[in-house]
Coordinates of C-alpha atoms and ligand atoms in Angstrom, one line a residue:
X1 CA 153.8 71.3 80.4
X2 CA 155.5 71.3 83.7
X3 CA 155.1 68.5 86.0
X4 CA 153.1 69.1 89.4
X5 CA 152.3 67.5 92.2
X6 CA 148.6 67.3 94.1
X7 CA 148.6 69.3 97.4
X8 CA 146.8 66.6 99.1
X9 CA 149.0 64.0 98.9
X10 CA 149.6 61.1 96.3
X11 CA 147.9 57.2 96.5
X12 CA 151.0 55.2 97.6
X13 CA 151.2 52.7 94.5
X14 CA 149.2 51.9 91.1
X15 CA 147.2 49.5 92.8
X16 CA 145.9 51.8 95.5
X17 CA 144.4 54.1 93.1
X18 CA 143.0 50.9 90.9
X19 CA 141.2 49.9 94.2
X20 CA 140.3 53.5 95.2
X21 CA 138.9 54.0 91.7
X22 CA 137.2 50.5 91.6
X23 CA 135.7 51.4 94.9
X24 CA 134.5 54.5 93.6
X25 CA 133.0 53.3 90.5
X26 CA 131.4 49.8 92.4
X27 CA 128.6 51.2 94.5
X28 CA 124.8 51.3 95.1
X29 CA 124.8 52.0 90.7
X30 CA 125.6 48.5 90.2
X31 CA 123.5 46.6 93.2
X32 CA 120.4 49.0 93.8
X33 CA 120.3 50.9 90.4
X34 CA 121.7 48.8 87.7
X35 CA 119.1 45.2 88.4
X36 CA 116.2 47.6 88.9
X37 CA 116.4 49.8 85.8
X38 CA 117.1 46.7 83.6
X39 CA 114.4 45.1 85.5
X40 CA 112.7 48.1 84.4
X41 CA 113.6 48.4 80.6
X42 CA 113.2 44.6 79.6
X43 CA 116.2 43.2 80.3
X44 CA 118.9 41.6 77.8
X45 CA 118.6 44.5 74.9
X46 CA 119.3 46.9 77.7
X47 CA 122.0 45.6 78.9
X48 CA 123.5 44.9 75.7
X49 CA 123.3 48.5 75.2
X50 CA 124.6 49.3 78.3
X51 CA 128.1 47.3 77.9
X52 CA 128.3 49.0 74.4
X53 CA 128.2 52.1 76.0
X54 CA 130.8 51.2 79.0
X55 CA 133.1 49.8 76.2
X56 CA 132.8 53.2 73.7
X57 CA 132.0 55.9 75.9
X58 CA 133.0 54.7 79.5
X59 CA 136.2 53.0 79.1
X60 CA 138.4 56.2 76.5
X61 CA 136.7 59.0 78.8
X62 CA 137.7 57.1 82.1
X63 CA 141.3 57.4 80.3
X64 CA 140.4 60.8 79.7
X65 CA 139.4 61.9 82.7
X66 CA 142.6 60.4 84.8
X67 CA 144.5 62.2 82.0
X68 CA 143.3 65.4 83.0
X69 CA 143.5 64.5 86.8
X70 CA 147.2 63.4 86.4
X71 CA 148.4 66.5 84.5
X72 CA 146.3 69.2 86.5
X73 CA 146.8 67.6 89.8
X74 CA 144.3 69.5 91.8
X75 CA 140.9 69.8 92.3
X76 CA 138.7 69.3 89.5
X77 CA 138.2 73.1 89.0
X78 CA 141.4 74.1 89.5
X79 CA 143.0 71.6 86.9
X80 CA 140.1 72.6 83.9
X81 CA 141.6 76.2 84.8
X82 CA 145.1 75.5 85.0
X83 CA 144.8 73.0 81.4
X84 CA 142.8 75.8 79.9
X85 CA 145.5 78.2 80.5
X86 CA 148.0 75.7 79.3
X87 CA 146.6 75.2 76.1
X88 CA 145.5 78.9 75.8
X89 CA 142.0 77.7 75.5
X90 CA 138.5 79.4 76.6
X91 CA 138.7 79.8 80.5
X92 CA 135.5 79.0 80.4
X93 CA 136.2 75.3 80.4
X94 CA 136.7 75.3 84.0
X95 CA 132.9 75.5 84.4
X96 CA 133.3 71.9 83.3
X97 CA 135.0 71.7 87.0
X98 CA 132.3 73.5 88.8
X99 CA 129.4 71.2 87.0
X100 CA 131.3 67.9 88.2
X101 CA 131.2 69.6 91.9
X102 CA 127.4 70.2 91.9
X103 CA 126.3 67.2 90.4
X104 CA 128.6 65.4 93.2
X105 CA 126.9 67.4 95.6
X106 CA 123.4 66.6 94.4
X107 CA 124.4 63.0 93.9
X108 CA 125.6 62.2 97.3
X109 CA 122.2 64.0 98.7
X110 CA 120.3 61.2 97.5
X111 CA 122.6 58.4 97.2
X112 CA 123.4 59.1 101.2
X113 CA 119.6 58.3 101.5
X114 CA 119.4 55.0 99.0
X115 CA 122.6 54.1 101.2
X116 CA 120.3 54.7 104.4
X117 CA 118.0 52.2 103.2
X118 CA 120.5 49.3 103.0
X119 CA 121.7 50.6 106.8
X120 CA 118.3 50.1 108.4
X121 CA 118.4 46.7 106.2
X122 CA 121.5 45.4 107.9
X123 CA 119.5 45.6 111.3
X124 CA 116.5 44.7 110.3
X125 CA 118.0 41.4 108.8
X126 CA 120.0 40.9 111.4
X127 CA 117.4 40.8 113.9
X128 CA 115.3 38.2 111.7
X129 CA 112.6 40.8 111.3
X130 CA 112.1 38.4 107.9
X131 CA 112.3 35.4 108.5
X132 CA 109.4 33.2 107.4
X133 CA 107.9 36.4 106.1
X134 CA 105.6 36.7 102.6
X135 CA 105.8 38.9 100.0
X136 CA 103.0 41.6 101.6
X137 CA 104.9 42.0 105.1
X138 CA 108.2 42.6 103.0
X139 CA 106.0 45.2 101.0
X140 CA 104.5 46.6 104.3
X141 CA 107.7 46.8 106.2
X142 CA 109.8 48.9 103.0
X143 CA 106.6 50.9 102.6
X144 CA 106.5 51.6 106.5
X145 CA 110.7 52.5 106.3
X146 CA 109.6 55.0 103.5
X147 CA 106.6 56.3 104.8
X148 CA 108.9 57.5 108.2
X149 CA 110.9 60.7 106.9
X150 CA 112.3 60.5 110.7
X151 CA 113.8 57.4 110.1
X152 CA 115.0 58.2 106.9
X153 CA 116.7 61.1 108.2
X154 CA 118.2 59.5 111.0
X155 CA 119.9 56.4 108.5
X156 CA 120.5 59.5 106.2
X157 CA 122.7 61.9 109.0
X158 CA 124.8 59.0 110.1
X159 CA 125.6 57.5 106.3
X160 CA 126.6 61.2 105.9
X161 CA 128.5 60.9 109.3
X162 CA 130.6 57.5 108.6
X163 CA 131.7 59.5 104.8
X164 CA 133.1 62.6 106.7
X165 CA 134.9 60.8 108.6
X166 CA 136.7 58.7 106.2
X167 CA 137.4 62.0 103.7
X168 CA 138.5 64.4 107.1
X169 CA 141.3 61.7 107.1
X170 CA 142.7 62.3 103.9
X171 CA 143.8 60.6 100.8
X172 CA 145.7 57.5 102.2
X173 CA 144.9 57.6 105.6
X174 CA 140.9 57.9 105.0
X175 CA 140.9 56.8 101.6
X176 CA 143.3 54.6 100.8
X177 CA 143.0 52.9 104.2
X178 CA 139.2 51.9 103.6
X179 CA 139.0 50.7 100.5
X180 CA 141.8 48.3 101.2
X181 CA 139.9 46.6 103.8
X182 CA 136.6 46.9 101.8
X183 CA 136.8 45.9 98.4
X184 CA 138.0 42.4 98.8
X185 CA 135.2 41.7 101.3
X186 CA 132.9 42.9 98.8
X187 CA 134.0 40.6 96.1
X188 CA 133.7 37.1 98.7
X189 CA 130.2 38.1 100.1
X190 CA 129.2 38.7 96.4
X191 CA 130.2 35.7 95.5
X192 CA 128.1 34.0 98.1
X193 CA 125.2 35.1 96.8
X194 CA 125.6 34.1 93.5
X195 CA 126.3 30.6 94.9
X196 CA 123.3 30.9 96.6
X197 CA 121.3 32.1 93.4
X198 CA 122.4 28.8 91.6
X199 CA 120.6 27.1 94.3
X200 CA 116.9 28.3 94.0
X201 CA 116.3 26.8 90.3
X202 CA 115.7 29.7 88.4
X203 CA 118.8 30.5 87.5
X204 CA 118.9 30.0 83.6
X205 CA 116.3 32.2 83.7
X206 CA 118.0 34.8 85.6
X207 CA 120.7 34.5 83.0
X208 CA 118.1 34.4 80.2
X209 CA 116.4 37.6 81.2
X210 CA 119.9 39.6 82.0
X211 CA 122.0 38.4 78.2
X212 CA 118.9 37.2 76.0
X213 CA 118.4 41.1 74.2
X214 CA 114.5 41.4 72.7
X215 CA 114.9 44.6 71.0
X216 CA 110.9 45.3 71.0
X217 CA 111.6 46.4 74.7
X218 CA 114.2 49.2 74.1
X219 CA 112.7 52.7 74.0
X220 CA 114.4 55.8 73.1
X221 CA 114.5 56.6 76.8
X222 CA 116.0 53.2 78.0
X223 CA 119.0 54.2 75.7
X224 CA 119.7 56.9 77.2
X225 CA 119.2 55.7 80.8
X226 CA 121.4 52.7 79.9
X227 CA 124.3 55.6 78.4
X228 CA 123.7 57.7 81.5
X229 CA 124.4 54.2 84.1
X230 CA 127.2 54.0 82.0
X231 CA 128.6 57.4 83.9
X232 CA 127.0 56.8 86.7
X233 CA 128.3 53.4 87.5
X234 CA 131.7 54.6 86.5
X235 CA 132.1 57.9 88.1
X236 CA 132.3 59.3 85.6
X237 CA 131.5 63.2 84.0
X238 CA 131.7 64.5 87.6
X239 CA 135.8 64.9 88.5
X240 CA 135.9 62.2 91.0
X241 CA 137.7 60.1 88.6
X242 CA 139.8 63.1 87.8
X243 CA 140.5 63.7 91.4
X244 CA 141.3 60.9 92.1
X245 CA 143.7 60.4 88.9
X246 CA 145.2 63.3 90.5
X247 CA 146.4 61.3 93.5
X248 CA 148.3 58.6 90.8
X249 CA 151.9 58.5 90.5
X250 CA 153.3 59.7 87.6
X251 CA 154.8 56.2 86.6
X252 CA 151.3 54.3 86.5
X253 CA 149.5 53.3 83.4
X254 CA 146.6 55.0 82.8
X255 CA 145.0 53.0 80.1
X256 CA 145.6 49.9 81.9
X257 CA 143.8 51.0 84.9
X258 CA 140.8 52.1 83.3
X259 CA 140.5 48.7 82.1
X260 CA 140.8 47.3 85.2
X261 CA 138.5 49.0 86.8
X262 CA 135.3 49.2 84.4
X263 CA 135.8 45.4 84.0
X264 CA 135.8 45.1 87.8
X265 CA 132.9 47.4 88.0
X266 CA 131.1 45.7 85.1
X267 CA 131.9 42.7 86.6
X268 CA 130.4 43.2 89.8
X269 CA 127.0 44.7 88.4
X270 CA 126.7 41.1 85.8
X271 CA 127.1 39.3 89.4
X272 CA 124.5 41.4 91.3
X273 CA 122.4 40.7 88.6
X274 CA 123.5 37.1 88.7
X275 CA 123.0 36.7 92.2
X276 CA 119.1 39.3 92.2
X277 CA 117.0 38.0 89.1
X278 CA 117.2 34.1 89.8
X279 CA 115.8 35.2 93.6
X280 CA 113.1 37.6 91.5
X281 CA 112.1 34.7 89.5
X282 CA 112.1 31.9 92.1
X283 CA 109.6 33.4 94.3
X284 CA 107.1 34.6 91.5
X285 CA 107.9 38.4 92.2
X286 CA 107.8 41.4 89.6
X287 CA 111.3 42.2 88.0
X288 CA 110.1 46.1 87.3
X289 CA 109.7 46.6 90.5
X290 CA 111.5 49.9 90.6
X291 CA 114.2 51.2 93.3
X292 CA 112.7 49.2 96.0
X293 CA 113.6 45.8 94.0
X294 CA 116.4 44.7 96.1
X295 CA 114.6 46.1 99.4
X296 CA 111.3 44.2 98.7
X297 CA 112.4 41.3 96.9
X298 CA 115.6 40.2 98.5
X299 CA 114.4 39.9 102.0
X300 CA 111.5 37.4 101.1
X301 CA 114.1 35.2 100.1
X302 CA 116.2 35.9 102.9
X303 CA 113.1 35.2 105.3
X304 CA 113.0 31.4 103.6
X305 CA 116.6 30.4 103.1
X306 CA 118.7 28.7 105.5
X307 CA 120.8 30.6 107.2
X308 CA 118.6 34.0 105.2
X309 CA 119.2 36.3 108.2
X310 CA 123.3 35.9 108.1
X311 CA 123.3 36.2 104.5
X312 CA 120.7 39.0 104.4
X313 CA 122.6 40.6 107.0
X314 CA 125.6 40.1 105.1
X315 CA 124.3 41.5 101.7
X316 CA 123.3 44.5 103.0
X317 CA 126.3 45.0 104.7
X318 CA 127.9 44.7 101.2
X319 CA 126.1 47.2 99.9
X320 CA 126.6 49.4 102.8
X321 CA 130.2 49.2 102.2
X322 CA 130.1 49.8 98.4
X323 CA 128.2 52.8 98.7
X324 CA 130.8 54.3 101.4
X325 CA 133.1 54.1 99.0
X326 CA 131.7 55.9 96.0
X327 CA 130.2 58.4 98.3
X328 CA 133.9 59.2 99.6
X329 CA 134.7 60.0 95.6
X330 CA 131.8 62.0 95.2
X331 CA 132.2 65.0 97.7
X332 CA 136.1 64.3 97.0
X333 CA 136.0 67.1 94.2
X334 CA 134.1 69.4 96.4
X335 CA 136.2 69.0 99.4
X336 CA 139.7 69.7 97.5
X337 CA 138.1 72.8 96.0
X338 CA 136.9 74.5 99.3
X339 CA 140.5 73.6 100.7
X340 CA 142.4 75.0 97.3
X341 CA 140.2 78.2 96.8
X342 CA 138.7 79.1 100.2
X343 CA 141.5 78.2 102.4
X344 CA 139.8 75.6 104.7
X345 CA 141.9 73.0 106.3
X346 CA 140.4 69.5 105.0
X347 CA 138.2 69.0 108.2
X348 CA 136.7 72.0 108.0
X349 CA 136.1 71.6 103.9
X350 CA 134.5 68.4 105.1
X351 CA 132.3 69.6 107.6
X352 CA 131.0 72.2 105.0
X353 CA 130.4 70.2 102.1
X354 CA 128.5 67.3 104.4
X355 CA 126.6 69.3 106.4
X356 CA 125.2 71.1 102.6
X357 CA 125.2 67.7 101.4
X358 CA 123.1 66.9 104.5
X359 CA 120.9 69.6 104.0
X360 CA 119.6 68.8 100.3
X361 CA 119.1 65.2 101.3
X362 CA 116.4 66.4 103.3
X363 CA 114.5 67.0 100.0
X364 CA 114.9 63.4 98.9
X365 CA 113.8 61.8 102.3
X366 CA 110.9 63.9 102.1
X367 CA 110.1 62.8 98.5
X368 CA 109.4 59.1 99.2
X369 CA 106.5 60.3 102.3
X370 CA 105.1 63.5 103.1
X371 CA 106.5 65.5 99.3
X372 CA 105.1 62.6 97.5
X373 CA 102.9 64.6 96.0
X374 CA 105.8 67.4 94.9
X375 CA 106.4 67.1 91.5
X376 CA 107.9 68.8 88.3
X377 CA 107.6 66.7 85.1
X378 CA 105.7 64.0 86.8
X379 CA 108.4 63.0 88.8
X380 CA 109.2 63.8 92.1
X381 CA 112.6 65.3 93.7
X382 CA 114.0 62.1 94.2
X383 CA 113.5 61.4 90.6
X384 CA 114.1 64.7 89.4
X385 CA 117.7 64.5 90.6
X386 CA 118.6 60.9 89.8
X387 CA 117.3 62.1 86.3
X388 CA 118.8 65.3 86.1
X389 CA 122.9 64.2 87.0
X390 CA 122.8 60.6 85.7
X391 CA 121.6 60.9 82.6
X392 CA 121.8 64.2 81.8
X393 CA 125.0 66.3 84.0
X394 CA 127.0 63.4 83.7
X395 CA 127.0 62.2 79.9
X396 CA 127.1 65.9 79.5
X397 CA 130.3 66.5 81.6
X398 CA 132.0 63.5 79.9
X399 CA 131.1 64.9 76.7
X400 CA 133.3 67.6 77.4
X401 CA 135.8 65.9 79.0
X402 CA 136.6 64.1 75.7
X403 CA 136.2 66.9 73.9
X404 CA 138.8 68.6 76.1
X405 CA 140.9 65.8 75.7
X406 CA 140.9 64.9 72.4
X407 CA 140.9 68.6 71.0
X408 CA 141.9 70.7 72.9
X409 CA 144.7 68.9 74.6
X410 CA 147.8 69.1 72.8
X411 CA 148.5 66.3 71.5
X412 CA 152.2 66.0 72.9
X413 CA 150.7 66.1 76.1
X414 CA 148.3 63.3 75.8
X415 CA 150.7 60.8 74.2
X416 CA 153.6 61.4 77.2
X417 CA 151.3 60.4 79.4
X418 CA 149.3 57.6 77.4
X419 CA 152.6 56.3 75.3
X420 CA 152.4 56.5 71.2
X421 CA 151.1 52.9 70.1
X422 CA 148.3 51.6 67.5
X423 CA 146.2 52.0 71.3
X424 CA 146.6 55.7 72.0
X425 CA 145.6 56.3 68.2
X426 CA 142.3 54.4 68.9
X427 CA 142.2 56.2 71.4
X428 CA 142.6 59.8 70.6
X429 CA 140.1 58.7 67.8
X430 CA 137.6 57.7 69.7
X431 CA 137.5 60.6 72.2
X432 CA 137.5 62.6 69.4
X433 CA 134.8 61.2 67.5
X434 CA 133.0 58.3 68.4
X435 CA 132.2 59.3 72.1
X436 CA 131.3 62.7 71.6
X437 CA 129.1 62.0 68.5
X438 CA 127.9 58.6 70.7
X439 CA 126.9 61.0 73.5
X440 CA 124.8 63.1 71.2
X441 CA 122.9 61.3 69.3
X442 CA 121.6 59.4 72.4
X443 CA 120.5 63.0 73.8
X444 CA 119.0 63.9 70.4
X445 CA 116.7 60.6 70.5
X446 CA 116.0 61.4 74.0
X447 CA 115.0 64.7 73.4
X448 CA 112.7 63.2 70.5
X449 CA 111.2 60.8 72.6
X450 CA 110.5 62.7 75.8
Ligands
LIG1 N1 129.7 54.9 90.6 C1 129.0 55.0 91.8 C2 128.0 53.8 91.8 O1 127.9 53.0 90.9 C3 128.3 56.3 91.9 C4 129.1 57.4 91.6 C5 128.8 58.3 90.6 C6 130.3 57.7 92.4 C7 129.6 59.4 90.2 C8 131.1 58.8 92.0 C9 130.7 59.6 91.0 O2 127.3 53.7 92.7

């Protein structure tokens, strides 16, 4: 295989990309999504499940998916068509392209939303709206932010705003450039509030509830849930990984970058965890509280710390910034195509795929107020498409990936880029066998169950 280069430019070192990727994969999954679904699924066993599936499934098809990203440098359609042809494969596989564009696209829809939330937060917090406040007027005042789809939209069209304009910029410019400046700041206000979580008194039994697994609470449907967060909170299935691997220089090792960066992300979901349950269990309040957990629970103990407004403020604004940069990765893939295939200068593929993007997020703001009552399976749109890409597009697309990889792949070409050790044979194995079969088997339980 020839070597090429990406048409929209290249990250400038290894460490770029591990910070672009880590900022990618660290996002609203690990601080809105991940504490509320184990809140939701009982806890420990969960997340017991859940690093299982980061460290089987996650971590070889993250090395797959930069694989394909590095050789096919372009976007994620265009490199499934230009491997295919390579390997004389199916050209159908670059369907595997276009199914990692649309679930970006109906991902971002919602998560722009979710991400409007914590905007309205960070003023709310900072103007003490909280403080001294009890458990109801925290209820009220989230139920009152969800109940106003005007407000919703208007947190909703800027979120979208402040990610065009970071992706109009381009790779190391837009890109690069914010998620230099974001990502450390992320770690040190993180911190904080796990030093502040030490301090209400229930933090053993934070840390009880988050590694003590009771196995009586896992249902077929939390497995899956915890395999699809495994995508989710590592971008992967969906080409923003492979995108973005298509921005690495060609010296960089892949394997050791994917470690990096799903023990970063990991990291930084154990901490929100860390730094959310002992707060949960402090004040008396219900750890299954569902995606308002953070939103409702988090601001009564903001409203009776010290100092609760300028670390509420500051927590929000965390999660503010981690969101901006997965949503960046997530029209990323979208953006490159409509530049590669339609001809659009990168501003204009930007204005497109927001202003879609914009469009379908209507849907969710109206799911949480006056489309309540829309539903298709008993869940609402909202619902419907966190459940439809997380755990189904998404373990789906990285089932293929590996399978791609591992199969399809020649061989030759995987092991030039990967090296030829003991660790590329576990490797190859696994992506041949363990994820795949992994993957399905947790959809045929699911499938069982539901
Ligand atoms: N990983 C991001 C998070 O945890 C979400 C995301 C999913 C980003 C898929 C890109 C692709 O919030």
């Amino acid at each position: 295989m020839t070597k090429r280069q990406s048409l929209h430019g290249e990250w400038s070192s290894r460490w770029a990309f591990i910070l672009a990727a880590t900022g990618s994969a660290v996002g609203l999954g690990n601080i809105w999504k991940f504490p509320y679904i184990t809140g939701e699924n009982g806890g420990g066993a969960f997340v017991l499940v859940y690093l299982v599936c980061i460290a089987a499934v996650g971590i070889p098809i993250m090395i797959a998916e930069i694989l394909l990203g590095r050789l096919g440098r372009r976007s994620p359609i265009n490199t499934m068509r230009y491997l295919a042809r390579q390997a004389r494969a199916n050209p159908r596989w670059q369907y595997l392209g276009w199914i990692g564009v649309l679930a970006g696209f109906l991902i971002l829809s919602y998560y722009s939303v979710i991400a409007g939330w914590a905007l309205a937060y960070v003023f709310r917090l900072g103007a003490g709206t909280f403080s001294g406040a009890d458990a109801e007027t925290v209820q009220a005042a989230f139920d009152g932010l969800l109940a106003s789809p005007e407000i919703l939209l208007a947190w909703h069209t800027i979120f979208m705003l402040m990610t065009m304009l970071v992706v109009a910029r381009g790779v190391r410019s837009g890109l690069e450039a914010a998620v230099r400046f974001l990502m450390p700041l992320l770690f040190v206000l993180l911190a904080i509030m796990v030093g502040y979580a030490m301090s209400t008194g229930a933090f053993m039994e934070g840390v009880r509830f988050l590694f003590q697994p009771d196995f009586s609470k896992l249902s077929g449907t939390a497995v899956l849930v915890a395999m699809g967060h495994a995508f989710f909170t590592l971008s992967l299935g969906m080409g923003a990984i492979m995108i973005y691997g298509s921005y690495l220089p060609e010296k960089a090792s892949i394997t050791q970058a994917s470690f990096y960066i799903a023990g970063a992300d990991t990291l930084v979901a154990l901490m929100a965890g860390l730094a959310i349950f002992p707060i949960v269990f402090a004040n008396g309040m219900e750890p299954g509280a569902g995606p308002g957990l953070i939103f409702v629970t988090l601001p009564i103990a903001f409203g009776n710390m010290p100092a609760g407004a300028l670390f509420g403020t500051l927590f929000f604004l965390l999660l503010v910034f981690a969101a901006w940069s997965s949503a960046i990765s997530l029209i990323e893939p979208a953006v490159t195509h409509l530049v590669e295939d339609h001809g659009h200068s990168r501003i204009k593929a930007c204005l497109w795929a927001g202003l879609a993007t914009w469009l379908l997020g209507i849907g969710t703001v109206l799911s949480f107020n006056w489309g309540s009552e829309w539903t298709l399976f008993g869940k609402t749109f909202f619902d419907l498409l966190d459940f439809l890409t997380a755990n189904i597009m998404l373990p789906l697309g990285g089932l293929f990936i590996a399978l791609f990889a591992g199969w399809v792949l020649a061989r030759r070409d995987s092991e030039r880029e990967l090296g030829d050790g003991w660790g590329y044979r576990a490797w190859r194995f696994t992506v041949r066998y363990v994820s795949p079969l992994a993957v399905f088997i947790v959809f045929l339980r699911s499938i069982e169950v539901i």
